[in-house]
Amino acid sequence: DTEVTQTPKHLVMGMTNKKSLKCEQHMGHRAMYWYKQKAKKPPELMFVYSYEKLSINESVPSRFSPECPNSSLLNLHLHALQPEDSALYLCASSQSLEIYEQYFGPGTRLTVT
Amino acid sequence: GQSLEQPSEVTAVEGAIVQINCTYQTSGFYGLSWYQQHDGGAPTFLSYNALDGLEETGRFSSFLSRSDSYGYLLLQELQMKDSASYFCAVRDQFSSSASKIIFGSGTRLSIRP
């Protein structure tokens, strides 16, 4: 199984809503990532977890809150988002932080109204 | 800091060969990788070069010259399905214990019949 799954595929939320994005992998990978991608731009790193501990927070606003409940799951909790937060949110995993090959999930297309 | 430069767009004919270049500036270097992303899809890992030279995987090859801070992705026998965005990426040392991947701005490859 070389798949990273993400739910939901699409999400529309208002600026006062609270929602969560979910990501799951069963490849035994110990590093997991959240990226944000705007149209025609490269993925932009948000958070990195290594062995279920937050390793990197790329100065992301606190309205985005990551969580890694176990080695297979990664969540991104959203609260009080802004319209400019509308983007494709990608989850990825790799065997470890030192391994270049990252496996990406299909992403969640988020629209903030 | 890190920076990567690659052409924004390349057009080629089906069956032909195309080369996508990437130049980088890094404070440390841990290797160059390439990802492919179709419109609406997730990035997928193509290749990784840590040492100078050419790595071949089927129709795709990747080259690295560390002395020139330069690499390229070579796509042969182009097919319509190769129309996608291609990103080069390098590893950036975030802290003494964590590193992250930085993506170039991407090259949009369009294949004409």
XYZ file of C-alpha atoms in Angstrom:
226
model
C 0.000 0.000 0.000
C 1.723 3.183 -1.208
C -1.223 5.451 -0.769
C -1.802 8.580 1.261
C -5.489 9.327 1.694
C -7.053 12.660 2.532
C -10.564 13.625 3.503
C -12.570 15.503 2.549
C -11.761 16.060 -1.120
C -13.535 19.406 -1.128
C -14.472 21.710 1.720
C -16.329 24.992 1.734
C -16.366 26.836 5.028
C -17.274 30.211 6.373
C -14.840 32.399 8.232
C -16.395 31.538 11.586
C -16.488 27.768 11.081
C -14.284 25.129 12.639
C -13.351 22.176 10.458
C -10.644 19.526 10.251
C -8.702 17.961 7.412
C -7.593 14.369 7.803
C -4.680 12.448 6.324
C -3.793 8.786 6.687
C -0.957 6.546 5.513
C -0.195 2.894 6.236
C 3.290 2.682 4.773
C 5.006 2.859 8.150
C 6.386 6.286 7.314
C 7.606 8.263 10.298
C 7.585 11.745 8.744
C 4.382 13.491 7.709
C 3.854 16.905 6.178
C 1.198 19.509 5.496
C 1.577 21.718 2.428
C -0.526 24.538 1.057
C -0.655 25.037 -2.696
C -2.153 27.925 -4.578
C -2.970 27.674 -8.287
C 0.086 27.585 -10.550
C 2.435 27.751 -7.537
C 4.652 25.132 -5.898
C 3.633 23.377 -2.686
C 4.475 25.536 0.314
C 5.463 23.714 3.486
C 3.360 24.387 6.581
C 4.190 21.715 9.169
C 6.428 18.673 9.534
C 5.967 15.845 12.006
C 8.686 13.328 12.719
C 7.911 10.330 14.932
C 4.639 12.037 15.889
C 6.392 15.144 17.175
C 6.165 18.534 15.520
C 9.562 19.240 13.964
C 8.849 22.241 11.798
C 6.237 24.988 11.918
C 6.844 27.380 9.066
C 5.453 30.377 10.942
C 1.926 29.336 10.076
C -0.897 31.453 11.610
C -2.486 29.927 14.698
C -5.813 29.540 12.891
C -4.168 26.391 11.484
C -3.521 23.784 14.162
C -1.871 20.449 13.300
C -2.242 17.250 15.240
C -0.608 13.845 14.891
C -2.636 11.386 16.994
C -0.512 8.399 15.938
C 2.067 7.400 13.349
C -0.545 6.848 10.633
C -2.757 9.882 11.083
C -2.290 13.600 10.599
C -4.971 16.211 11.124
C -5.153 19.896 10.364
C -7.681 21.814 12.435
C -9.024 24.994 10.895
C -10.649 27.882 12.715
C -11.519 31.450 11.771
C -9.917 31.190 8.354
C -9.659 34.009 5.862
C -10.647 33.943 2.168
C -6.951 34.053 1.242
C -6.559 30.665 2.942
C -8.493 29.095 0.080
C -6.094 26.635 -1.552
C -5.286 22.981 -2.096
C -4.020 21.428 1.135
C -1.711 18.509 0.538
C -0.581 15.911 3.004
C 2.594 13.927 2.353
C 4.677 11.294 4.067
C 8.182 9.888 3.801
C 10.082 7.087 5.510
C 11.924 9.668 7.555
C 12.936 13.312 7.380
C 16.167 12.347 5.615
C 14.444 10.534 2.737
C 13.715 12.695 -0.292
C 10.884 10.648 -1.722
C 7.634 12.009 -0.420
C 4.286 10.433 -1.148
C 1.505 12.961 -1.549
C -2.185 12.541 -0.951
C -4.711 13.890 -3.486
C -5.328 16.985 -1.389
C -8.310 18.823 0.011
C -9.587 21.717 -2.070
C -10.558 24.332 0.531
C -12.725 27.357 -0.204
C -13.258 29.947 2.523
C -16.272 32.176 1.994
C 18.686 31.040 2.050
C 17.767 28.675 -0.709
C 16.571 29.522 -4.212
C 15.789 27.423 -7.259
C 15.244 28.632 -10.788
C 13.516 26.763 -13.574
C 11.723 27.908 -16.734
C 8.060 28.680 -16.207
C 6.849 27.039 -19.430
C 8.157 24.619 -22.025
C 6.368 23.346 -25.127
C 7.379 20.232 -27.053
C 6.049 17.884 -29.703
C 4.808 14.371 -29.047
C 7.574 11.840 -29.552
C 10.332 14.396 -29.082
C 12.828 14.947 -26.246
C 12.672 17.846 -23.811
C 15.031 19.035 -21.092
C 13.885 21.046 -18.065
C 16.705 22.858 -16.315
C 17.042 23.799 -12.676
C 19.707 25.947 -11.054
C 19.914 26.290 -7.318
C 21.603 28.277 -4.584
C 21.871 26.561 -1.240
C 23.793 27.024 1.973
C 24.269 23.261 2.164
C 23.432 20.624 -0.420
C 21.827 17.244 0.163
C 20.616 16.374 -3.320
C 18.170 17.432 -6.022
C 14.830 15.774 -6.667
C 12.084 16.118 -9.254
C 8.305 15.885 -8.899
C 5.546 15.767 -11.520
C 2.095 17.223 -10.950
C -0.830 16.963 -13.326
C -3.556 19.602 -13.190
C -5.844 18.820 -10.280
C -3.547 16.049 -9.082
C -0.965 15.498 -6.379
C 2.789 15.784 -6.891
C 4.473 12.463 -7.577
C 8.141 11.745 -7.018
C 10.185 11.166 -10.177
C 13.851 11.085 -9.245
C 16.617 12.040 -6.851
C 20.291 12.856 -7.496
C 22.740 13.144 -4.646
C 25.882 12.707 -6.728
C 27.013 14.099 -10.078
C 25.872 12.316 -13.176
C 22.864 10.934 -14.918
C 20.173 8.743 -13.346
C 17.861 6.973 -15.762
C 14.399 5.633 -15.029
C 12.604 4.555 -18.165
C 11.796 7.528 -20.373
C 12.877 9.977 -17.683
C 16.451 10.817 -16.738
C 17.804 13.315 -14.260
C 21.233 14.905 -14.232
C 23.174 16.745 -11.557
C 26.334 18.842 -11.592
C 27.142 19.959 -8.051
C 30.034 22.154 -9.178
C 27.648 24.114 -11.414
C 24.704 24.013 -8.957
C 22.687 22.746 -11.876
C 20.485 19.857 -12.759
C 18.003 18.874 -15.401
C 15.177 16.490 -16.065
C 15.184 14.842 -19.484
C 11.984 13.392 -20.866
C 12.235 11.201 -23.964
C 9.611 9.851 -26.373
C 7.187 12.436 -25.113
C 3.571 11.410 -24.711
C 0.514 13.587 -24.309
C 0.171 12.338 -20.731
C 3.517 13.981 -19.903
C 1.778 17.363 -20.050
C 2.092 18.472 -16.446
C 4.033 20.740 -14.116
C 7.506 19.630 -13.089
C 9.156 20.845 -9.887
C 12.783 20.559 -8.878
C 13.409 20.485 -5.136
C 16.318 20.658 -2.705
C 16.630 20.007 0.991
C 17.089 22.984 3.313
C 18.492 22.540 6.783
C 15.840 24.071 9.054
C 17.593 23.391 12.342
C 20.224 21.083 13.731
C 17.698 18.264 13.842
C 15.245 19.000 11.063
C 15.345 19.656 7.349
C 12.670 20.404 4.805
C 12.231 20.262 1.067
C 12.055 23.492 -0.907
C 10.309 23.333 -4.282
C 11.199 25.391 -7.326
C 8.462 27.472 -8.913
C 7.664 24.734 -11.417
C 7.832 24.295 -15.187
C 4.614 23.783 -17.039
C 5.248 21.333 -19.895
C 2.778 21.335 -22.767
C 2.922 18.579 -25.376
C 1.594 19.222 -28.888
C 0.478 16.407 -31.197
